[in-house]
CSV table of C-alpha atoms in Angstrom, one decimal:
chain,number,residue,atom,x,y,z
Q,1,MET,CA,-7.4,4.4,12.0
Q,2,ASN,CA,-5.2,7.5,12.1
Q,3,SER,CA,-6.7,10.9,12.1
Q,4,LEU,CA,-7.5,12.3,8.6
Q,5,ASN,CA,-7.7,15.9,7.6
Q,6,THR,CA,-10.5,17.3,5.5
Q,7,GLU,CA,-8.7,17.0,2.2
Q,8,LEU,CA,-7.9,13.3,2.7
Q,9,LEU,CA,-11.5,12.7,3.7
Q,10,GLN,CA,-12.7,14.4,0.5
Q,11,ASN,CA,-10.3,12.2,-1.5
Q,12,ILE,CA,-11.6,9.1,0.1
Q,13,LYS,CA,-15.1,10.1,-0.7
Q,14,ALA,CA,-14.2,10.8,-4.3
Q,15,VAL,CA,-12.6,7.4,-4.7
Q,16,GLU,CA,-15.6,5.6,-3.1
Q,17,THR,CA,-18.0,7.6,-5.3
Q,18,LEU,CA,-16.0,7.0,-8.6
Q,19,THR,CA,-15.4,3.3,-8.0
Q,20,GLY,CA,-17.9,1.9,-5.5
Q,21,ALA,CA,-14.9,0.4,-3.6
Q,22,ARG,CA,-14.7,0.9,0.2
Q,23,VAL,CA,-11.6,2.8,1.3
Q,24,LYS,CA,-10.0,2.0,4.7
Q,25,ASP,CA,-7.4,4.7,4.8
Q,26,CYS,CA,-5.6,7.3,2.8
Q,27,PHE,CA,-2.1,8.8,3.3
Q,28,PRO,CA,0.9,10.2,1.4
Q,29,TYR,CA,3.2,7.5,0.0
Q,30,GLN,CA,6.4,8.6,-1.7
Q,31,LYS,CA,5.2,11.1,-4.3
Q,32,ARG,CA,1.7,9.7,-4.5
Q,33,LEU,CA,-1.4,9.5,-2.4
Q,34,ALA,CA,-2.1,5.9,-1.2
Q,35,PHE,CA,-5.5,4.5,-0.7
Q,36,VAL,CA,-5.9,1.3,1.3
Q,37,ILE,CA,-8.9,-0.5,-0.2
Q,38,GLU,CA,-11.0,-3.0,1.8
Q,39,ASN,CA,-10.2,-6.6,1.2
Q,40,GLY,CA,-12.1,-7.8,-1.9
Q,41,ASP,CA,-12.8,-4.4,-3.3
Q,42,ILE,CA,-9.5,-3.9,-5.2
Q,43,GLY,CA,-11.2,-5.0,-8.5
Q,44,LYS,CA,-13.8,-2.3,-8.2
Q,45,ALA,CA,-11.2,0.3,-7.3
Q,46,LEU,CA,-9.0,-0.5,-10.3
Q,47,GLY,CA,-11.9,-1.0,-12.8
Q,48,LYS,CA,-11.8,-2.8,-16.1
Q,49,GLY,CA,-8.3,-2.4,-17.5
Q,50,ALA,CA,-7.3,-0.3,-14.5
Q,51,ARG,CA,-9.1,2.7,-16.1
Q,52,ASN,CA,-10.3,3.9,-12.7
Q,53,VAL,CA,-6.7,4.9,-11.7
Q,54,SER,CA,-6.6,7.7,-14.3
Q,55,ARG,CA,-10.1,8.7,-13.5
Q,56,ILE,CA,-9.2,9.1,-9.8
Q,57,GLU,CA,-5.9,10.9,-10.6
Q,58,ASP,CA,-7.8,13.3,-12.8
Q,59,ALA,CA,-10.5,13.9,-10.1
Q,60,ILE,CA,-8.1,14.6,-7.2
Q,61,GLY,CA,-5.2,16.0,-9.2
Q,62,LYS,CA,-2.6,13.7,-7.8
Q,63,LYS,CA,-0.9,10.4,-8.7
Q,64,ILE,CA,-2.2,7.5,-6.6
Q,65,LYS,CA,-1.3,4.1,-5.4
Q,66,LEU,CA,-4.1,1.5,-4.6
Q,67,ILE,CA,-3.3,-1.1,-1.9
Q,68,GLU,CA,-5.6,-3.9,-1.0
Q,69,TYR,CA,-5.9,-4.4,2.8
Q,70,HIS,CA,-5.4,-7.9,4.2
Q,71,ASP,CA,-5.6,-9.1,7.8
Q,72,ASP,CA,-2.6,-11.3,7.2
Q,73,VAL,CA,0.6,-9.2,7.6
Q,74,CYS,CA,2.5,-11.1,4.9
Q,75,GLU,CA,-0.3,-10.7,2.4
Q,76,PHE,CA,-0.6,-7.0,3.2
Q,77,ILE,CA,3.1,-6.5,2.6
Q,78,LEU,CA,2.8,-8.3,-0.7
Q,79,ASN,CA,-0.1,-6.1,-1.7
Q,80,LEU,CA,1.8,-2.9,-0.6
Q,81,LEU,CA,4.7,-3.8,-2.8
Q,82,LYS,CA,2.7,-4.6,-6.0
Q,83,PRO,CA,3.7,-4.5,-8.8
Q,84,LEU,CA,7.2,-5.5,-7.7
Q,85,GLU,CA,8.0,-9.1,-7.9
Q,86,ILE,CA,8.5,-10.6,-4.5
Q,87,GLU,CA,9.3,-14.2,-4.0
Q,88,ASP,CA,7.9,-14.4,-0.4
Q,89,VAL,CA,7.3,-12.6,2.8
Q,90,ILE,CA,8.0,-14.6,6.0
Q,91,GLY,CA,7.1,-13.4,9.5
Q,92,ASP,CA,6.9,-14.6,13.0
Q,93,GLY,CA,4.4,-12.1,14.4
Q,94,HIS,CA,7.1,-9.6,15.3
Q,95,THR,CA,9.6,-9.5,12.4
Q,96,TYR,CA,8.8,-9.8,8.7
Q,97,VAL,CA,11.4,-10.5,6.0
Q,98,ILE,CA,10.8,-9.6,2.4
Q,99,HIS,CA,12.4,-11.9,-0.2
Q,100,PRO,CA,12.7,-10.1,-3.5
Q,101,VAL,CA,13.2,-12.1,-6.7
Q,102,ASP,CA,16.4,-10.4,-7.7
Q,103,HIS,CA,19.0,-7.7,-6.6
Q,104,ARG,CA,17.4,-5.0,-8.6
Q,105,THR,CA,14.1,-5.5,-6.8
Q,106,ARG,CA,15.9,-5.7,-3.5
Q,107,GLY,CA,17.4,-2.3,-4.1
Q,108,VAL,CA,14.0,-0.8,-5.0
Q,109,VAL,CA,12.4,-2.3,-1.8
Q,110,ILE,CA,15.2,-0.9,0.4
Q,111,GLY,CA,15.4,2.5,-1.4
Q,112,ARG,CA,18.1,5.1,-1.2
Q,113,GLY,CA,19.5,5.2,2.3
Q,114,GLY,CA,16.8,2.7,3.4
Q,115,ASN,CA,14.1,5.3,3.0
Q,116,HIS,CA,11.6,2.9,1.2
Q,117,ILE,CA,11.9,0.0,3.7
Q,118,ALA,CA,11.4,2.6,6.5
Q,119,LEU,CA,8.2,3.8,4.8
Q,120,ILE,CA,7.0,0.2,4.2
Q,121,THR,CA,7.5,-0.5,8.0
Q,122,LYS,CA,5.6,2.7,8.9
Q,123,VAL,CA,2.7,1.8,6.6
Q,124,VAL,CA,2.5,-1.8,7.9
Q,125,ASN,CA,2.4,-0.4,11.4
Q,126,ARG,CA,-0.6,1.7,10.6
Q,127,PHE,CA,-2.6,-1.5,10.4
Q,128,HIS,CA,-0.6,-4.3,12.1
Q,129,ASP,CA,1.6,-4.3,15.2
Q,130,VAL,CA,5.0,-5.4,14.0
Q,131,GLU,CA,8.5,-4.7,15.3
Q,132,GLU,CA,10.5,-4.8,12.1
Q,133,VAL,CA,10.1,-5.3,8.3
Q,134,ARG,CA,13.4,-6.0,6.6
Q,135,VAL,CA,14.7,-7.3,3.3
Q,136,ALA,CA,16.6,-10.6,2.9
């Protein structure tokens, strides 16, 4: 796990207290604060009708993104990209290729100037040792 400052630790504690879900990590993600939730706890983190999301955002004063952790890199990438529609993620242990359902989704995954795919690669590398994540 990467080093966390006091504010991030307080935010993790707030999410765990509000939801009962176990938080694995927390970091800035685009204009939000991302929380990586332990595998199997995403339902607790979201709550019925996803009402916990607004409760968390109100408590910490920031927009959030909840991501369910998975040991399988392909599944983790799919979880990271939710709610985008992704046809498949295929990898060989070093390189992972995201297959979006259409050109619009492909553009969102890549981002302006490739900034989003670079961020995706950075996030995946926080938890898994991969060389490259790219878009088909």
